[in-house]
Coordinates of N, CA, C and O in Angstrom, one line a residue:
M1 N -24.7 9.7 -3.0 CA -23.5 9.4 -3.9 C -22.3 9.3 -3.0 O -22.0 10.1 -2.2
A2 N -21.4 8.3 -3.3 CA -20.2 8.1 -2.5 C -19.2 9.1 -2.8 O -19.1 9.6 -4.0
A3 N -18.3 9.5 -1.9 CA -17.2 10.4 -2.1 C -16.2 9.7 -3.0 O -16.1 8.5 -3.0
A4 N -15.4 10.5 -3.7 CA -14.4 9.9 -4.6 C -13.4 9.0 -3.9 O -13.0 8.0 -4.4
G5 N -13.0 9.4 -2.7 CA -12.1 8.6 -1.9 C -12.7 7.2 -1.6 O -12.0 6.3 -1.6
D6 N -14.0 7.2 -1.3 CA -14.7 5.9 -1.1 C -14.5 5.0 -2.3 O -14.3 3.8 -2.2
R7 N -14.7 5.6 -3.5 CA -14.6 4.8 -4.8 C -13.2 4.2 -4.9 O -13.1 3.0 -5.2
Y8 N -12.2 4.9 -4.5 CA -10.8 4.4 -4.7 C -10.5 3.4 -3.5 O -9.8 2.4 -3.8
E9 N -11.1 3.6 -2.4 CA -10.9 2.6 -1.3 C -11.5 1.3 -1.8 O -10.9 0.2 -1.6
R10 N -12.7 1.3 -2.4 CA -13.4 0.1 -2.9 C -12.5 -0.5 -4.0 O -12.4 -1.7 -4.1
E11 N -12.0 0.3 -4.9 CA -11.2 -0.2 -6.0 C -10.0 -1.0 -5.4 O -9.7 -2.1 -5.8
L12 N -9.3 -0.4 -4.5 CA -8.1 -1.1 -3.9 C -8.5 -2.3 -3.1 O -7.9 -3.3 -3.2
K13 N -9.6 -2.2 -2.4 CA -10.1 -3.4 -1.7 C -10.4 -4.6 -2.7 O -9.9 -5.7 -2.4
H14 N -11.0 -4.3 -3.8 CA -11.3 -5.3 -4.8 C -10.1 -5.8 -5.5 O -9.9 -7.0 -5.8
L15 N -9.1 -4.9 -5.7 CA -7.8 -5.4 -6.3 C -7.1 -6.3 -5.4 O -6.7 -7.4 -5.8
L16 N -6.9 -6.0 -4.1 CA -6.2 -6.8 -3.2 C -6.9 -8.1 -2.9 O -6.3 -9.1 -2.5
A17 N -8.3 -8.1 -3.0 CA -9.1 -9.3 -2.8 C -9.1 -10.2 -4.0 O -9.7 -11.3 -4.0
G18 N -8.4 -9.8 -5.1 CA -8.3 -10.6 -6.3 C -9.6 -10.7 -7.1 O -9.9 -11.7 -7.8
D19 N -10.5 -9.7 -7.0 CA -11.7 -9.6 -7.7 C -11.4 -9.6 -9.2 O -10.8 -8.6 -9.7
E20 N -11.8 -10.6 -9.9 CA -11.4 -10.8 -11.3 C -11.8 -9.6 -12.2 O -11.1 -9.1 -13.0
K21 N -13.0 -9.1 -12.0 CA -13.6 -8.0 -12.8 C -12.7 -6.7 -12.6 O -12.4 -6.1 -13.5
T22 N -12.4 -6.4 -11.3 CA -11.7 -5.2 -11.0 C -10.2 -5.3 -11.5 O -9.7 -4.4 -12.0
V23 N -9.6 -6.5 -11.3 CA -8.3 -6.7 -11.7 C -8.1 -6.6 -13.2 O -7.2 -5.9 -13.7
K24 N -9.0 -7.2 -13.9 CA -9.0 -7.1 -15.4 C -9.2 -5.7 -15.9 O -8.6 -5.3 -16.9
A25 N -10.1 -5.0 -15.3 CA -10.3 -3.6 -15.7 C -9.1 -2.8 -15.4 O -8.7 -1.9 -16.2
M26 N -8.4 -3.0 -14.3 CA -7.2 -2.3 -14.0 C -6.1 -2.6 -15.0 O -5.3 -1.7 -15.4
M27 N -6.0 -3.8 -15.4 CA -4.9 -4.3 -16.3 C -5.1 -3.7 -17.8 O -4.1 -3.8 -18.5
K28 N -6.2 -3.2 -18.1 CA -6.5 -2.8 -19.5 C -5.5 -1.7 -20.0 O -5.1 -1.7 -21.1
T29 N -5.0 -0.8 -19.1 CA -4.1 0.2 -19.5 C -2.7 0.0 -19.0 O -1.8 0.8 -19.1
C30 N -2.4 -1.2 -18.4 CA -1.1 -1.5 -17.8 C -0.2 -2.1 -18.9 O -0.6 -2.7 -19.8
D31 N 1.1 -2.0 -18.6 CA 2.1 -2.6 -19.5 C 2.2 -4.1 -19.0 O 1.6 -4.5 -18.1
D32 N 3.0 -4.9 -19.7 CA 3.1 -6.3 -19.5 C 3.6 -6.6 -18.1 O 3.1 -7.6 -17.4
N33 N 4.6 -5.9 -17.6 CA 5.1 -6.1 -16.2 C 4.0 -5.8 -15.2 O 3.8 -6.6 -14.2
E34 N 3.3 -4.7 -15.3 CA 2.2 -4.4 -14.4 C 1.1 -5.5 -14.5 O 0.5 -5.9 -13.4
K35 N 0.7 -5.9 -15.7 CA -0.3 -7.0 -15.8 C 0.1 -8.2 -15.1 O -0.7 -8.9 -14.4
R36 N 1.4 -8.6 -15.2 CA 1.9 -9.8 -14.5 C 1.7 -9.7 -13.0 O 1.2 -10.6 -12.3
G37 N 2.1 -8.5 -12.5 CA 1.9 -8.3 -11.0 C 0.5 -8.4 -10.6 O 0.1 -9.1 -9.6
Y38 N -0.4 -7.7 -11.3 CA -1.8 -7.7 -10.9 C -2.4 -9.1 -11.1 O -3.3 -9.5 -10.3
S39 N -2.0 -9.8 -12.1 CA -2.6 -11.2 -12.3 C -2.3 -12.1 -11.1 O -3.0 -13.0 -10.8
M40 N -1.2 -11.9 -10.5 CA -0.7 -12.7 -9.4 C -1.7 -12.7 -8.2 O -1.8 -13.6 -7.4
I41 N -2.4 -11.6 -8.0 CA -3.3 -11.4 -6.8 C -4.5 -12.3 -6.9 O -5.1 -12.7 -5.9
M42 N -4.9 -12.7 -8.1 CA -6.1 -13.6 -8.3 C -5.8 -15.0 -7.7 O -6.7 -15.7 -7.3
D43 N -4.5 -15.4 -7.7 CA -4.2 -16.7 -7.2 C -3.9 -16.7 -5.7 O -3.9 -17.8 -5.1
N44 N -3.6 -15.6 -5.1 CA -3.2 -15.5 -3.7 C -3.8 -14.2 -3.1 O -3.0 -13.3 -2.7
P45 N -5.1 -14.1 -3.1 CA -5.7 -12.8 -2.7 C -5.7 -12.6 -1.2 O -5.4 -13.6 -0.4
F46 N -6.0 -11.4 -0.8 CA -6.1 -11.0 0.6 C -7.6 -11.0 1.0 O -8.5 -10.8 0.1
V47 N -7.9 -11.2 2.2 CA -9.3 -10.8 2.7 C -9.1 -9.3 3.1 O -8.1 -9.0 3.9
V48 N -9.9 -8.4 2.6 CA -9.7 -7.0 2.8 C -10.9 -6.5 3.5 O -12.1 -6.6 3.0
I49 N -10.7 -5.8 4.6 CA -11.8 -5.3 5.5 C -11.7 -3.8 5.4 O -10.7 -3.2 5.6
R50 N -12.9 -3.1 5.1 CA -12.9 -1.7 5.2 C -13.3 -1.3 6.6 O -14.1 -1.8 7.2
A51 N -12.5 -0.3 7.1 CA -12.7 0.2 8.4 C -14.0 1.1 8.4 O -14.1 1.9 7.5
A52 N -14.8 0.9 9.5 CA -16.0 1.8 9.6 C -15.6 3.1 10.3 O -15.0 3.0 11.4
G53 N -15.9 4.2 9.8 CA -15.7 5.5 10.5 C -14.2 5.8 10.3 O -13.5 5.3 9.5
S54 N -13.7 6.7 11.2 CA -12.4 7.2 11.1 C -11.6 6.5 12.2 O -11.4 7.0 13.3
L55 N -11.0 5.3 11.9 CA -10.2 4.6 12.9 C -8.7 4.7 12.7 O -8.0 4.0 13.3
G56 N -8.3 5.6 11.8 CA -6.9 5.8 11.5 C -6.4 5.0 10.3 O -5.4 5.2 9.8
V57 N -7.2 4.0 9.9 CA -6.9 3.3 8.6 C -8.2 3.1 7.8 O -9.3 3.1 8.4
D58 N -8.0 2.9 6.5 CA -9.1 2.7 5.7 C -9.4 1.3 5.4 O -10.6 0.8 5.4
L59 N -8.4 0.5 5.2 CA -8.5 -0.9 4.9 C -7.5 -1.7 5.8 O -6.4 -1.2 6.2
V60 N -7.8 -3.0 6.0 CA -6.9 -4.0 6.6 C -6.9 -5.2 5.6 O -7.9 -5.7 5.3
A61 N -5.7 -5.5 5.2 CA -5.5 -6.6 4.3 C -4.9 -7.8 5.1 O -3.9 -7.6 5.8
L62 N -5.6 -9.0 5.0 CA -5.2 -10.1 5.7 C -5.0 -11.3 4.8 O -5.8 -11.6 3.9
R63 N -3.9 -12.0 5.1 CA -3.6 -13.3 4.3 C -2.7 -14.2 5.2 O -2.1 -13.7 6.2
W64 N -2.6 -15.4 4.8 CA -1.9 -16.4 5.7 C -0.5 -15.9 5.9 O 0.1 -16.3 7.0
D65 N 0.1 -15.2 5.0 CA 1.6 -14.9 5.1 C 1.9 -13.5 5.6 O 3.0 -13.2 6.0
F66 N 0.9 -12.6 5.4 CA 1.2 -11.2 5.6 C -0.1 -10.4 5.8 O -1.1 -10.6 5.1
S67 N -0.1 -9.4 6.7 CA -1.3 -8.6 7.0 C -0.8 -7.2 7.2 O 0.3 -7.0 7.8
F68 N -1.5 -6.2 6.8 CA -1.1 -4.8 7.0 C -2.3 -3.8 7.0 O -3.3 -4.1 6.2
P69 N -2.3 -2.7 7.7 CA -3.3 -1.7 7.6 C -2.9 -0.8 6.5 O -1.7 -0.6 6.2
I70 N -3.9 -0.2 5.8 CA -3.7 0.7 4.7 C -4.5 2.0 4.8 O -5.7 1.9 5.1
E71 N -3.8 3.1 4.6 CA -4.5 4.3 4.5 C -4.5 4.7 3.0 O -3.4 4.6 2.4
V72 N -5.6 5.0 2.5 CA -5.8 5.3 1.0 C -5.9 6.8 0.8 O -6.7 7.5 1.5
K73 N -5.1 7.3 -0.1 CA -5.1 8.7 -0.5 C -5.3 8.7 -2.0 O -4.7 7.9 -2.7
S74 N -5.9 9.7 -2.5 CA -6.0 9.9 -4.0 C -6.0 11.4 -4.3 O -6.4 12.2 -3.5
S75 N -5.4 11.7 -5.5 CA -5.3 13.1 -5.8 C -5.0 13.2 -7.3 O -4.5 12.3 -7.9
A76 N -5.4 14.3 -7.9 CA -5.0 14.6 -9.3 C -3.6 15.2 -9.3 O -3.0 15.3 -10.4
E77 N -3.1 15.7 -8.2 CA -1.8 16.2 -8.1 C -0.8 15.0 -7.7 O -1.2 14.1 -7.1
D78 N 0.4 15.1 -8.1 CA 1.3 14.0 -7.9 C 2.1 14.1 -6.6 O 2.9 13.2 -6.3
S79 N 1.7 15.1 -5.7 CA 2.3 15.1 -4.4 C 1.2 15.4 -3.4 O 0.3 16.2 -3.7
L80 N 1.3 14.8 -2.2 CA 0.4 15.0 -1.2 C 1.1 15.5 0.1 O 2.0 14.7 0.6
R81 N 0.9 16.7 0.5 CA 1.6 17.3 1.6 C 0.7 17.1 2.9 O -0.4 17.6 2.9
F82 N 1.3 16.4 3.9 CA 0.5 16.1 5.1 C 0.2 17.4 5.9 O -0.7 17.4 6.7
T83 N 1.0 18.4 5.7 CA 0.8 19.6 6.5 C -0.3 20.5 6.1 O -0.8 21.4 6.8
K84 N -0.9 20.2 4.9 CA -2.0 21.0 4.4 C -3.3 20.7 5.3 O -4.2 21.5 5.3
N85 N -3.3 19.6 6.0 CA -4.4 19.2 6.8 C -4.0 18.6 8.1 O -3.4 17.5 8.1
Y86 N -4.2 19.3 9.2 CA -3.8 18.8 10.5 C -4.3 17.4 10.8 O -3.6 16.6 11.4
R87 N -5.5 17.1 10.4 CA -6.2 15.8 10.7 C -5.4 14.7 10.0 O -5.2 13.6 10.6
I88 N -4.8 14.9 8.8 CA -4.1 13.9 8.1 C -2.8 13.6 8.8 O -2.4 12.4 9.0
M89 N -2.1 14.6 9.4 CA -0.9 14.4 10.1 C -1.2 13.7 11.4 O -0.4 12.8 11.8
E90 N -2.2 14.1 12.1 CA -2.6 13.5 13.4 C -2.9 12.0 13.1 O -2.6 11.1 13.9
Q91 N -3.6 11.7 12.0 CA -4.0 10.3 11.7 C -2.7 9.5 11.4 O -2.6 8.4 11.8
A92 N -1.7 10.1 10.7 CA -0.5 9.4 10.4 C 0.2 9.0 11.7 O 0.8 7.9 11.9
E93 N 0.3 10.0 12.6 CA 1.0 9.8 13.9 C 0.3 8.7 14.7 O 1.0 7.8 15.3
K94 N -1.1 8.6 14.7 CA -1.8 7.6 15.4 C -1.5 6.2 14.8 O -1.3 5.2 15.5
M95 N -1.6 6.2 13.5 CA -1.3 4.9 12.7 C 0.1 4.4 13.0 O 0.3 3.2 13.3
A96 N 1.1 5.3 13.0 CA 2.4 4.9 13.3 C 2.5 4.3 14.7 O 3.2 3.3 14.9
E97 N 1.9 5.0 15.7 CA 2.0 4.5 17.1 C 1.3 3.2 17.2 O 1.8 2.2 17.9
D98 N 0.1 3.0 16.7 CA -0.6 1.7 16.7 C 0.2 0.6 16.1 O 0.3 -0.5 16.6
C99 N 0.8 0.9 14.9 CA 1.6 -0.2 14.2 C 2.8 -0.5 15.0 O 3.3 -1.6 15.0
K100 N 3.4 0.5 15.6 CA 4.7 0.3 16.4 C 4.4 -0.7 17.5 O 5.1 -1.7 17.8
R101 N 3.3 -0.5 18.2 CA 2.9 -1.4 19.3 C 2.6 -2.8 18.9 O 2.9 -3.8 19.6
S102 N 2.1 -3.0 17.7 CA 1.7 -4.3 17.1 C 2.8 -4.9 16.2 O 2.6 -5.9 15.7
S103 N 3.9 -4.2 16.0 CA 4.9 -4.6 15.0 C 4.4 -4.9 13.6 O 4.7 -5.9 13.0
L104 N 3.6 -3.9 13.2 CA 3.0 -4.0 11.8 C 3.6 -2.8 11.0 O 4.0 -1.8 11.5
I105 N 3.6 -3.0 9.7 CA 4.1 -1.9 8.8 C 2.9 -1.1 8.4 O 1.9 -1.6 7.8
P106 N 2.9 0.2 8.6 CA 1.8 1.1 8.2 C 2.0 1.4 6.7 O 3.0 2.0 6.3
I107 N 1.0 1.0 5.9 CA 1.1 1.2 4.5 C 0.2 2.3 4.0 O -1.0 2.4 4.5
Y108 N 0.7 3.2 3.1 CA -0.1 4.2 2.5 C -0.2 3.8 1.0 O 0.8 3.5 0.4
A109 N -1.4 3.9 0.4 CA -1.6 3.6 -1.0 C -2.1 5.0 -1.6 O -3.1 5.5 -1.1
F110 N -1.4 5.4 -2.6 CA -1.7 6.7 -3.2 C -2.1 6.5 -4.7 O -1.3 6.0 -5.5
R111 N -3.3 6.9 -5.0 CA -3.8 6.7 -6.4 C -3.8 8.1 -7.1 O -4.4 9.0 -6.6
L112 N -3.1 8.1 -8.2 CA -3.1 9.3 -9.0 C -4.3 9.2 -10.0 O -4.4 8.3 -10.8
K113 N -5.1 10.2 -9.9 CA -6.4 10.2 -10.7 C -6.0 10.5 -12.2 O -5.1 11.4 -12.4
G114 N -6.7 9.8 -13.1 CA -6.5 10.1 -14.5 C -5.3 9.5 -15.1 O -5.0 9.8 -16.3
Y115 N -4.5 8.7 -14.4 CA -3.3 8.1 -14.9 C -3.6 6.8 -15.7 O -4.3 6.0 -15.2
R116 N -3.0 6.6 -16.9 CA -3.1 5.4 -17.6 C -1.9 4.5 -17.3 O -0.8 5.0 -17.3
G117 N -2.2 3.3 -17.0 CA -1.2 2.4 -16.5 C -1.5 2.1 -15.0 O -2.7 2.2 -14.6
D118 N -0.5 1.7 -14.3 CA -0.8 1.4 -12.8 C -0.8 2.7 -12.1 O 0.2 3.4 -11.9
P119 N -2.0 3.1 -11.7 CA -2.2 4.5 -11.0 C -1.9 4.4 -9.5 O -1.8 5.5 -8.9
W120 N -1.6 3.3 -9.0 CA -1.4 3.1 -7.5 C 0.1 3.1 -7.2 O 0.9 2.4 -7.9
R121 N 0.4 3.8 -6.1 CA 1.8 3.7 -5.5 C 1.7 3.4 -4.0 O 0.8 3.9 -3.4
V122 N 2.6 2.6 -3.6 CA 2.6 2.1 -2.2 C 3.8 2.7 -1.4 O 4.9 2.8 -2.0
F123 N 3.5 3.1 -0.2 CA 4.6 3.7 0.6 C 4.5 3.1 2.0 O 3.4 2.7 2.5
A124 N 5.6 3.2 2.8 CA 5.5 2.8 4.2 C 5.6 4.1 5.0 O 6.4 5.0 4.6
L125 N 4.8 4.2 6.0 CA 4.9 5.4 6.9 C 6.3 5.2 7.6 O 6.5 4.2 8.2
P126 N 7.1 6.3 7.6 CA 8.4 6.2 8.3 C 8.2 5.8 9.8 O 7.4 6.4 10.4
T127 N 9.1 5.0 10.3 CA 9.0 4.6 11.7 C 10.4 4.2 12.1 O 11.2 3.7 11.3
D128 N 10.7 4.5 13.3 CA 12.0 4.0 13.9 C 11.9 2.6 14.5 O 12.9 2.1 15.0
N129 N 10.8 2.0 14.4 CA 10.5 0.7 14.9 C 11.2 -0.4 14.0 O 10.9 -0.4 12.8
M130 N 12.0 -1.2 14.6 CA 12.6 -2.4 13.8 C 11.5 -3.5 13.9 O 11.3 -4.0 14.9
L131 N 10.9 -3.7 12.8 CA 9.9 -4.7 12.7 C 10.5 -6.1 12.7 O 11.7 -6.3 12.5
K132 N 9.6 -7.1 12.8 CA 10.0 -8.5 12.9 C 9.6 -9.4 11.8 O 8.6 -9.0 11.1
G133 N 10.2 -10.5 11.5 CA 9.8 -11.4 10.5 C 9.7 -10.9 9.1 O 10.5 -10.1 8.7
K134 N 8.6 -11.4 8.4 CA 8.4 -11.0 7.1 C 8.1 -9.5 6.9 O 8.5 -8.9 5.9
V135 N 7.5 -8.9 7.9 CA 7.2 -7.5 7.9 C 8.5 -6.7 7.8 O 8.6 -5.6 7.1
R136 N 9.6 -7.2 8.4 CA 10.9 -6.5 8.3 C 11.4 -6.5 6.9 O 12.0 -5.5 6.4
L137 N 11.2 -7.6 6.2 CA 11.6 -7.6 4.8 C 10.9 -6.6 3.9 O 11.5 -6.0 3.0
V138 N 9.6 -6.5 4.2 CA 8.8 -5.6 3.4 C 9.2 -4.1 3.8 O 9.3 -3.3 2.9
Q139 N 9.5 -3.9 5.0 CA 9.9 -2.6 5.5 C 11.2 -2.1 4.7 O 11.3 -0.9 4.4
R140 N 12.1 -3.1 4.4 CA 13.3 -2.7 3.7 C 13.0 -2.5 2.2 O 13.9 -1.9 1.5
T141 N 11.9 -2.9 1.7 CA 11.6 -2.8 0.2 C 10.7 -1.7 -0.1 O 10.9 -1.0 -1.1
V142 N 9.7 -1.5 0.7 CA 8.7 -0.4 0.3 C 9.2 0.9 0.7 O 9.7 1.1 1.8
P143 N 9.2 1.9 -0.3 CA 9.8 3.2 0.0 C 9.0 3.9 1.1 O 7.8 3.8 1.1
P144 N 9.7 4.6 1.9 CA 9.1 5.4 3.0 C 8.5 6.7 2.4 O 9.0 7.2 1.4
I145 N 7.5 7.2 3.0 CA 7.0 8.6 2.7 C 8.1 9.5 3.0 O 8.8 9.5 4.0
G146 N 8.4 10.5 2.0 CA 9.4 11.4 2.2 C 9.1 12.6 3.1 O 7.9 12.7 3.6
T147 N 10.1 13.4 3.4 CA 9.8 14.6 4.2 C 10.4 15.8 3.5 O 11.3 15.7 2.6
N148 N 9.8 17.0 3.8 CA 10.4 18.2 3.2 C 11.4 18.8 4.1 O 11.8 18.2 5.1
S149 N 11.9 20.0 3.8 CA 13.0 20.6 4.6 C 12.6 20.9 6.0 O 13.5 21.0 6.9
N150 N 11.3 21.0 6.3 CA 10.9 21.2 7.6 C 10.6 20.0 8.4 O 10.1 20.0 9.5
G151 N 10.8 18.8 7.8 CA 10.6 17.5 8.4 C 9.1 17.1 8.3 O 8.8 16.1 9.0
N152 N 8.3 17.7 7.5 CA 6.9 17.3 7.4 C 6.8 16.3 6.3 O 7.5 16.3 5.3
L153 N 5.9 15.4 6.4 CA 5.7 14.3 5.5 C 5.1 14.8 4.1 O 4.2 15.6 4.1
V154 N 5.7 14.3 3.1 CA 5.3 14.6 1.7 C 5.3 13.3 0.9 O 6.4 12.6 0.8
M155 N 4.2 12.9 0.4 CA 4.1 11.7 -0.4 C 4.1 12.1 -1.9 O 3.2 12.7 -2.4
K156 N 5.3 11.8 -2.6 CA 5.4 12.1 -4.0 C 5.2 10.8 -4.8 O 5.9 9.8 -4.6
W157 N 4.1 10.8 -5.6 CA 3.7 9.6 -6.3 C 4.8 8.9 -7.0 O 4.9 7.7 -7.0
D158 N 5.7 9.7 -7.7 CA 6.8 9.1 -8.4 C 7.7 8.3 -7.6 O 8.5 7.5 -8.1
D159 N 7.8 8.6 -6.3 CA 8.7 8.0 -5.4 C 8.2 6.6 -4.8 O 8.9 5.9 -4.1
G160 N 6.9 6.3 -5.1 CA 6.3 5.1 -4.5 C 6.6 3.9 -5.3 O 7.2 3.9 -6.4
M161 N 6.2 2.8 -4.7 CA 6.4 1.5 -5.4 C 5.0 1.2 -6.1 O 4.0 1.3 -5.5
K162 N 5.1 0.8 -7.3 CA 3.9 0.4 -8.0 C 3.1 -0.7 -7.3 O 3.8 -1.6 -6.8
L163 N 1.8 -0.6 -7.2 CA 1.0 -1.6 -6.5 C 1.2 -2.9 -7.2 O 1.4 -4.0 -6.5
S164 N 1.3 -3.0 -8.5 CA 1.5 -4.2 -9.2 C 2.9 -4.9 -8.8 O 3.0 -6.1 -8.6
K165 N 3.9 -4.1 -8.6 CA 5.2 -4.6 -8.2 C 5.1 -5.0 -6.7 O 5.7 -6.0 -6.4
F166 N 4.4 -4.3 -5.9 CA 4.2 -4.7 -4.5 C 3.5 -6.1 -4.4 O 4.0 -7.0 -3.7
I167 N 2.5 -6.3 -5.2 CA 1.8 -7.5 -5.3 C 2.7 -8.6 -5.7 O 2.7 -9.7 -5.1
E168 N 3.5 -8.4 -6.8 CA 4.4 -9.4 -7.3 C 5.5 -9.7 -6.2 O 5.8 -10.8 -6.0
Y169 N 6.0 -8.7 -5.5 CA 7.0 -8.9 -4.4 C 6.4 -9.8 -3.3 O 7.0 -10.7 -2.9
L170 N 5.2 -9.5 -2.9 CA 4.5 -10.3 -1.9 C 4.3 -11.7 -2.3 O 4.3 -12.7 -1.5
G171 N 4.2 -11.9 -3.6 CA 3.9 -13.3 -4.2 C 5.1 -14.1 -4.5 O 5.1 -15.3 -4.5
T172 N 6.3 -13.4 -4.8 CA 7.5 -14.1 -5.2 C 8.7 -13.8 -4.4 O 9.2 -14.6 -3.7
A173 N 9.2 -12.6 -4.4 CA 10.4 -12.2 -3.7 C 10.3 -12.4 -2.2 O 11.3 -12.9 -1.6
L174 N 9.2 -12.1 -1.7 CA 9.1 -12.2 -0.2 C 9.1 -13.7 0.2 O 9.8 -14.1 1.1
T175 N 8.5 -14.6 -0.6 CA 8.5 -16.0 -0.4 C 9.9 -16.6 -0.5 O 10.3 -17.3 0.3
V176 N 10.6 -16.1 -1.5 CA 12.0 -16.6 -1.7 C 12.9 -16.1 -0.6 O 13.6 -16.9 0.0
N177 N 12.7 -14.9 -0.1 CA 13.5 -14.4 1.0 C 13.3 -15.1 2.3 O 14.2 -15.4 3.0
I178 N 12.0 -15.5 2.5 CA 11.6 -16.2 3.7 C 12.2 -17.6 3.7 O 12.7 -18.1 4.6
E179 N 12.1 -18.3 2.5 CA 12.7 -19.6 2.4 C 14.2 -19.6 2.5 O 14.8 -20.5 3.2
N180 N 14.9 -18.5 2.0 CA 16.3 -18.4 2.2 C 16.7 -18.2 3.6 O 17.6 -18.8 4.2
D181 N 15.9 -17.3 4.3 CA 16.1 -17.1 5.7 C 16.0 -18.3 6.5 O 16.7 -18.6 7.5
A182 N 14.9 -19.1 6.2 CA 14.6 -20.4 6.9 C 15.8 -21.4 6.7 O 16.2 -22.1 7.6
S183 N 16.3 -21.5 5.5 CA 17.3 -22.5 5.2 C 18.6 -22.1 5.9 O 19.4 -23.0 6.3
T184 N 18.9 -20.8 6.0 CA 20.2 -20.4 6.6 C 20.1 -20.6 8.1 O 21.1 -20.7 8.8
A185 N 18.9 -20.6 8.6 CA 18.7 -20.7 10.1 C 18.9 -22.1 10.5 O 19.1 -22.4 11.7
L186 N 18.7 -23.1 9.6 CA 18.9 -24.5 10.0 C 20.3 -24.9 10.2 O 21.3 -24.8 10.0

């Protein structure tokens, strides 16, 4: 039997890949705005690859316009403290360093178990790296993972961006921003 985390990795993989059955199942408890966001992924899906073993990321989403590594977390609690597990903090540091070298945005997807509506929230791993191109626009939009008074990472589900809104942003706002940037550059 697969671990619960594997189930949610697969769910996110199928959502981002625009799998009609998974997307429609997700939309059953969503409001109209969330449904609109999720429906957009079926027209412009990603190729999503699950990482084998512990490589620092769970999924890699690839598309003609944007690609990013994703670390998937799930919990029945609405906060995930990275200090509870040294391995999680070490994994975040490695992911941040790898993404810095490649000028990619490190994405965390947090699924709140048992939530009706859009249960997924998206965060960017904080980085001092100024990213380039489209990734820079996303870096300005996706909320960073927060920190506590000791400077340790804390992912609060309520502070994240809905996955449905992230999908909609990648499909509309990001394209408009890129077109505007291109026209002003001419």
